[in-house]
């Protein structure tokens, strides 16, 4: 089960944005430009500025792993010269709008990679909590790699181990959520 854009900006999303990101969430329309590339928000915004002017707004996109957690992914959107803001990066799953939290302190520190993703549990389920711990560990290793200026032979085993453990934790939470969904489907009136 992939993370999705939250269906609404509810109390959980607002609290996460306020506490973890020190900001206020807002809806932002996704309107990619012709040459925009998925997952390349920083380059896409740079290209929009070169072609049309305006400026970059740094911040976070909030995703939800339904039944498990919220996550904040470092992201950039484009503010046009008239002040209109839009996300010029096509989403992987075609979402027409996203929840964005502006953060002028979320500056780009690496030419290719954003800041580490942040997570908060929306479940007390031990499998979800474990998955978040593994995700956070992976983000710590990623931050270490960025601080070192890139992956090194010394950091490679640590990065691979953190990634493998996160993937296994994701598989476990996905299996559990799928089983819970099937159980709910089985309980539905026929």
PDB file of C-alpha atoms in Angstrom:
ATOM      1  CA  UNK A   1       0.000   0.000   0.000  1.00  0.00           C
ATOM      2  CA  UNK A   2       1.598   3.242  -1.139  1.00  0.00           C
ATOM      3  CA  UNK A   3       1.493   6.500   0.784  1.00  0.00           C
ATOM      4  CA  UNK A   4      -1.225   8.765  -0.587  1.00  0.00           C
ATOM      5  CA  UNK A   5      -2.171  12.414  -0.303  1.00  0.00           C
ATOM      6  CA  UNK A   6      -4.401  12.830   2.758  1.00  0.00           C
ATOM      7  CA  UNK A   7      -8.086  13.066   1.843  1.00  0.00           C
ATOM      8  CA  UNK A   8      -8.461  16.124   4.056  1.00  0.00           C
ATOM      9  CA  UNK A   9      -6.458  18.503   6.181  1.00  0.00           C
ATOM     10  CA  UNK A  10      -7.732  17.148   9.485  1.00  0.00           C
ATOM     11  CA  UNK A  11      -6.552  17.607  13.077  1.00  0.00           C
ATOM     12  CA  UNK A  12      -3.832  14.939  12.699  1.00  0.00           C
ATOM     13  CA  UNK A  13      -2.374  16.633   9.616  1.00  0.00           C
ATOM     14  CA  UNK A  14      -2.560  20.087  11.218  1.00  0.00           C
ATOM     15  CA  UNK A  15      -0.906  18.853  14.426  1.00  0.00           C
ATOM     16  CA  UNK A  16       1.868  17.061  12.486  1.00  0.00           C
ATOM     17  CA  UNK A  17       2.511  20.183  10.393  1.00  0.00           C
ATOM     18  CA  UNK A  18       2.573  22.448  13.416  1.00  0.00           C
ATOM     19  CA  UNK A  19       4.761  20.259  15.664  1.00  0.00           C
ATOM     20  CA  UNK A  20       7.130  18.485  13.256  1.00  0.00           C
ATOM     21  CA  UNK A  21       7.305  21.092  10.494  1.00  0.00           C
ATOM     22  CA  UNK A  22       6.524  24.341  12.335  1.00  0.00           C
ATOM     23  CA  UNK A  23       4.061  25.329   9.616  1.00  0.00           C
ATOM     24  CA  UNK A  24       0.510  25.413   8.378  1.00  0.00           C
ATOM     25  CA  UNK A  25      -0.657  22.876   5.779  1.00  0.00           C
ATOM     26  CA  UNK A  26      -2.392  24.045   2.618  1.00  0.00           C
ATOM     27  CA  UNK A  27      -3.697  22.466  -0.556  1.00  0.00           C
ATOM     28  CA  UNK A  28      -1.521  22.985  -3.607  1.00  0.00           C
ATOM     29  CA  UNK A  29      -2.654  22.156  -7.131  1.00  0.00           C
ATOM     30  CA  UNK A  30      -0.402  19.878  -9.186  1.00  0.00           C
ATOM     31  CA  UNK A  31       0.076  21.427 -12.624  1.00  0.00           C
ATOM     32  CA  UNK A  32       3.252  20.042 -14.219  1.00  0.00           C
ATOM     33  CA  UNK A  33       5.030  21.982 -16.929  1.00  0.00           C
ATOM     34  CA  UNK A  34       5.763  20.332 -20.253  1.00  0.00           C
ATOM     35  CA  UNK A  35       9.338  19.299 -19.395  1.00  0.00           C
ATOM     36  CA  UNK A  36       8.748  18.440 -15.739  1.00  0.00           C
ATOM     37  CA  UNK A  37      10.016  15.081 -14.505  1.00  0.00           C
ATOM     38  CA  UNK A  38       8.532  12.944 -11.712  1.00  0.00           C
ATOM     39  CA  UNK A  39      10.459  13.050  -8.406  1.00  0.00           C
ATOM     40  CA  UNK A  40      12.659  15.952  -9.569  1.00  0.00           C
ATOM     41  CA  UNK A  41      10.897  18.870  -7.842  1.00  0.00           C
ATOM     42  CA  UNK A  42      14.008  20.999  -7.319  1.00  0.00           C
ATOM     43  CA  UNK A  43      15.095  20.770 -10.953  1.00  0.00           C
ATOM     44  CA  UNK A  44      11.513  21.294 -12.174  1.00  0.00           C
ATOM     45  CA  UNK A  45      11.112  24.463 -10.104  1.00  0.00           C
ATOM     46  CA  UNK A  46      14.531  25.740 -11.227  1.00  0.00           C
ATOM     47  CA  UNK A  47      13.443  25.214 -14.850  1.00  0.00           C
ATOM     48  CA  UNK A  48      10.113  27.009 -14.271  1.00  0.00           C
ATOM     49  CA  UNK A  49      11.985  29.996 -12.815  1.00  0.00           C
ATOM     50  CA  UNK A  50      14.432  30.075 -15.743  1.00  0.00           C
ATOM     51  CA  UNK A  51      11.572  29.891 -18.269  1.00  0.00           C
ATOM     52  CA  UNK A  52       8.943  32.076 -16.593  1.00  0.00           C
ATOM     53  CA  UNK A  53      10.418  33.924 -13.592  1.00  0.00           C
ATOM     54  CA  UNK A  54       8.973  33.651 -10.116  1.00  0.00           C
ATOM     55  CA  UNK A  55      10.618  31.903  -7.187  1.00  0.00           C
ATOM     56  CA  UNK A  56      10.958  28.598  -5.358  1.00  0.00           C
ATOM     57  CA  UNK A  57       8.962  27.924  -2.210  1.00  0.00           C
ATOM     58  CA  UNK A  58      10.618  25.268  -0.094  1.00  0.00           C
ATOM     59  CA  UNK A  59       8.692  23.049   2.278  1.00  0.00           C
ATOM     60  CA  UNK A  60       7.162  19.639   2.729  1.00  0.00           C
ATOM     61  CA  UNK A  61       4.553  17.457   1.054  1.00  0.00           C
ATOM     62  CA  UNK A  62       2.525  15.434   3.552  1.00  0.00           C
ATOM     63  CA  UNK A  63       1.732  11.846   2.615  1.00  0.00           C
ATOM     64  CA  UNK A  64      -0.334   9.331   4.541  1.00  0.00           C
ATOM     65  CA  UNK A  65       0.235   5.618   4.877  1.00  0.00           C
ATOM     66  CA  UNK A  66      -3.423   4.890   5.746  1.00  0.00           C
ATOM     67  CA  UNK A  67      -3.767   3.244   9.115  1.00  0.00           C
ATOM     68  CA  UNK A  68      -0.074   3.652   9.943  1.00  0.00           C
ATOM     69  CA  UNK A  69       1.628   7.065   9.669  1.00  0.00           C
ATOM     70  CA  UNK A  70       1.989  10.518   8.167  1.00  0.00           C
ATOM     71  CA  UNK A  71       5.215  11.445   6.454  1.00  0.00           C
ATOM     72  CA  UNK A  72       6.661  14.766   5.318  1.00  0.00           C
ATOM     73  CA  UNK A  73       8.782  14.721   2.175  1.00  0.00           C
ATOM     74  CA  UNK A  74      11.083  17.667   1.430  1.00  0.00           C
ATOM     75  CA  UNK A  75       9.685  19.427  -1.612  1.00  0.00           C
ATOM     76  CA  UNK A  76       9.768  22.601  -3.693  1.00  0.00           C
ATOM     77  CA  UNK A  77       6.902  24.319  -5.470  1.00  0.00           C
ATOM     78  CA  UNK A  78       6.880  27.270  -7.859  1.00  0.00           C
ATOM     79  CA  UNK A  79       5.478  30.695  -7.069  1.00  0.00           C
ATOM     80  CA  UNK A  80       4.704  32.572 -10.261  1.00  0.00           C
ATOM     81  CA  UNK A  81       5.373  36.307 -10.576  1.00  0.00           C
ATOM     82  CA  UNK A  82       1.692  37.045  -9.811  1.00  0.00           C
ATOM     83  CA  UNK A  83       1.968  35.128  -6.504  1.00  0.00           C
ATOM     84  CA  UNK A  84       0.107  32.022  -7.689  1.00  0.00           C
ATOM     85  CA  UNK A  85       1.651  28.870  -6.280  1.00  0.00           C
ATOM     86  CA  UNK A  86       1.618  25.497  -7.968  1.00  0.00           C
ATOM     87  CA  UNK A  87       3.409  22.201  -7.881  1.00  0.00           C
ATOM     88  CA  UNK A  88       5.073  21.765 -11.269  1.00  0.00           C
ATOM     89  CA  UNK A  89       6.266  18.214 -10.535  1.00  0.00           C
ATOM     90  CA  UNK A  90       4.081  15.380 -11.825  1.00  0.00           C
ATOM     91  CA  UNK A  91       3.146  12.957  -9.083  1.00  0.00           C
ATOM     92  CA  UNK A  92       3.867   9.260  -9.470  1.00  0.00           C
ATOM     93  CA  UNK A  93       0.198   8.317  -9.034  1.00  0.00           C
ATOM     94  CA  UNK A  94      -1.417  11.334 -10.694  1.00  0.00           C
ATOM     95  CA  UNK A  95      -2.738  13.166  -7.624  1.00  0.00           C
ATOM     96  CA  UNK A  96      -4.320  16.468  -8.749  1.00  0.00           C
ATOM     97  CA  UNK A  97      -3.499  18.246  -5.472  1.00  0.00           C
ATOM     98  CA  UNK A  98      -1.300  17.720  -2.461  1.00  0.00           C
ATOM     99  CA  UNK A  99      -0.950  18.951   1.089  1.00  0.00           C
ATOM    100  CA  UNK A 100       2.040  21.321   1.227  1.00  0.00           C
ATOM    101  CA  UNK A 101       3.629  22.981   4.253  1.00  0.00           C
ATOM    102  CA  UNK A 102       5.852  25.958   3.358  1.00  0.00           C
ATOM    103  CA  UNK A 103       9.096  26.091   5.339  1.00  0.00           C
ATOM    104  CA  UNK A 104      11.734  28.692   4.488  1.00  0.00           C
ATOM    105  CA  UNK A 105      14.199  26.834   6.744  1.00  0.00           C
ATOM    106  CA  UNK A 106      13.899  23.650   4.652  1.00  0.00           C
ATOM    107  CA  UNK A 107      16.679  24.743   2.350  1.00  0.00           C
ATOM    108  CA  UNK A 108      18.238  22.526  -0.234  1.00  0.00           C
ATOM    109  CA  UNK A 109      21.572  21.241   1.041  1.00  0.00           C
ATOM    110  CA  UNK A 110      22.454  18.860  -1.783  1.00  0.00           C
ATOM    111  CA  UNK A 111      22.106  19.350  -5.543  1.00  0.00           C
ATOM    112  CA  UNK A 112      20.239  16.055  -6.043  1.00  0.00           C
ATOM    113  CA  UNK A 113      18.595  15.117  -2.760  1.00  0.00           C
ATOM    114  CA  UNK A 114      16.155  16.674  -0.351  1.00  0.00           C
ATOM    115  CA  UNK A 115      16.259  16.711   3.406  1.00  0.00           C
ATOM    116  CA  UNK A 116      15.377  13.463   5.211  1.00  0.00           C
ATOM    117  CA  UNK A 117      11.699  12.542   5.340  1.00  0.00           C
ATOM    118  CA  UNK A 118       9.965  12.950   8.707  1.00  0.00           C
ATOM    119  CA  UNK A 119       7.404  10.515  10.136  1.00  0.00           C
ATOM    120  CA  UNK A 120       4.714  10.425  12.816  1.00  0.00           C
ATOM    121  CA  UNK A 121       2.584   7.466  13.817  1.00  0.00           C
ATOM    122  CA  UNK A 122      -1.203   7.616  13.508  1.00  0.00           C
ATOM    123  CA  UNK A 123      -1.470   4.106  14.918  1.00  0.00           C
ATOM    124  CA  UNK A 124      -0.472   2.348  18.110  1.00  0.00           C
ATOM    125  CA  UNK A 125       0.016  -0.868  16.179  1.00  0.00           C
ATOM    126  CA  UNK A 126       3.455  -2.314  17.061  1.00  0.00           C
ATOM    127  CA  UNK A 127       4.112  -3.265  13.416  1.00  0.00           C
ATOM    128  CA  UNK A 128       3.479   0.344  12.307  1.00  0.00           C
ATOM    129  CA  UNK A 129       5.590   1.752  15.130  1.00  0.00           C
ATOM    130  CA  UNK A 130       8.428  -0.631  14.198  1.00  0.00           C
ATOM    131  CA  UNK A 131       8.190   0.414  10.528  1.00  0.00           C
ATOM    132  CA  UNK A 132       8.450   4.080  11.513  1.00  0.00           C
ATOM    133  CA  UNK A 133      11.561   3.350  13.601  1.00  0.00           C
ATOM    134  CA  UNK A 134      13.162   1.653  10.610  1.00  0.00           C
ATOM    135  CA  UNK A 135      12.152   4.540   8.325  1.00  0.00           C
ATOM    136  CA  UNK A 136      13.674   7.027  10.746  1.00  0.00           C
ATOM    137  CA  UNK A 137      16.887   4.998  10.927  1.00  0.00           C
ATOM    138  CA  UNK A 138      17.078   4.996   7.137  1.00  0.00           C
ATOM    139  CA  UNK A 139      16.655   8.784   7.161  1.00  0.00           C
ATOM    140  CA  UNK A 140      19.453   9.127   9.749  1.00  0.00           C
ATOM    141  CA  UNK A 141      21.784   7.153   7.480  1.00  0.00           C
ATOM    142  CA  UNK A 142      20.684   9.256   4.511  1.00  0.00           C
ATOM    143  CA  UNK A 143      21.498  12.434   6.469  1.00  0.00           C
ATOM    144  CA  UNK A 144      24.921  10.973   7.296  1.00  0.00           C
ATOM    145  CA  UNK A 145      25.514  10.265   3.594  1.00  0.00           C
ATOM    146  CA  UNK A 146      24.496  13.806   2.643  1.00  0.00           C
ATOM    147  CA  UNK A 147      26.735  15.290   5.343  1.00  0.00           C
ATOM    148  CA  UNK A 148      29.647  13.214   4.015  1.00  0.00           C
ATOM    149  CA  UNK A 149      29.046  14.533   0.503  1.00  0.00           C
ATOM    150  CA  UNK A 150      27.862  11.223  -0.877  1.00  0.00           C
ATOM    151  CA  UNK A 151      27.978   7.501  -0.359  1.00  0.00           C
ATOM    152  CA  UNK A 152      31.356   6.071   0.555  1.00  0.00           C
ATOM    153  CA  UNK A 153      32.583   2.487   0.847  1.00  0.00           C
ATOM    154  CA  UNK A 154      32.433   2.940   4.629  1.00  0.00           C
ATOM    155  CA  UNK A 155      28.785   4.064   4.581  1.00  0.00           C
ATOM    156  CA  UNK A 156      27.552   1.627   1.902  1.00  0.00           C
ATOM    157  CA  UNK A 157      26.997  -1.401   4.203  1.00  0.00           C
ATOM    158  CA  UNK A 158      25.246   0.754   6.784  1.00  0.00           C
ATOM    159  CA  UNK A 159      23.007   2.292   4.106  1.00  0.00           C
ATOM    160  CA  UNK A 160      22.176  -1.102   2.603  1.00  0.00           C
ATOM    161  CA  UNK A 161      21.321  -2.593   5.996  1.00  0.00           C
ATOM    162  CA  UNK A 162      19.084   0.360   6.903  1.00  0.00           C
ATOM    163  CA  UNK A 163      17.350   0.148   3.533  1.00  0.00           C
ATOM    164  CA  UNK A 164      16.831  -3.632   3.772  1.00  0.00           C
ATOM    165  CA  UNK A 165      15.372  -3.345   7.279  1.00  0.00           C
ATOM    166  CA  UNK A 166      13.029  -0.555   6.179  1.00  0.00           C
ATOM    167  CA  UNK A 167      11.838  -2.591   3.173  1.00  0.00           C
ATOM    168  CA  UNK A 168      11.104  -5.595   5.427  1.00  0.00           C
ATOM    169  CA  UNK A 169       9.225  -3.368   7.880  1.00  0.00           C
ATOM    170  CA  UNK A 170       7.207  -1.890   4.989  1.00  0.00           C
ATOM    171  CA  UNK A 171       6.349  -5.366   3.740  1.00  0.00           C
ATOM    172  CA  UNK A 172       5.200  -6.343   7.239  1.00  0.00           C
ATOM    173  CA  UNK A 173       2.937  -3.309   7.692  1.00  0.00           C
ATOM    174  CA  UNK A 174       1.545  -3.696   4.169  1.00  0.00           C
ATOM    175  CA  UNK A 175       0.737  -7.369   4.857  1.00  0.00           C
ATOM    176  CA  UNK A 176      -0.919  -6.481   8.154  1.00  0.00           C
ATOM    177  CA  UNK A 177      -2.944  -3.624   6.648  1.00  0.00           C
ATOM    178  CA  UNK A 178      -3.983  -5.847   3.739  1.00  0.00           C
ATOM    179  CA  UNK A 179      -5.085  -8.581   6.149  1.00  0.00           C
ATOM    180  CA  UNK A 180      -7.064  -6.042   8.178  1.00  0.00           C
ATOM    181  CA  UNK A 181      -8.674  -4.761   4.984  1.00  0.00           C
ATOM    182  CA  UNK A 182      -9.573  -8.300   3.918  1.00  0.00           C
ATOM    183  CA  UNK A 183     -11.015  -9.010   7.366  1.00  0.00           C
ATOM    184  CA  UNK A 184     -13.166  -5.873   7.063  1.00  0.00           C
ATOM    185  CA  UNK A 185     -14.254  -6.968   3.574  1.00  0.00           C
ATOM    186  CA  UNK A 186     -15.107 -10.446   4.878  1.00  0.00           C
ATOM    187  CA  UNK A 187     -17.269  -8.875   7.614  1.00  0.00           C
ATOM    188  CA  UNK A 188     -19.204  -6.743   5.131  1.00  0.00           C
ATOM    189  CA  UNK A 189     -22.813  -7.785   4.436  1.00  0.00           C
ATOM    190  CA  UNK A 190     -23.146  -9.859   1.272  1.00  0.00           C
TER     191      UNK A 190
END
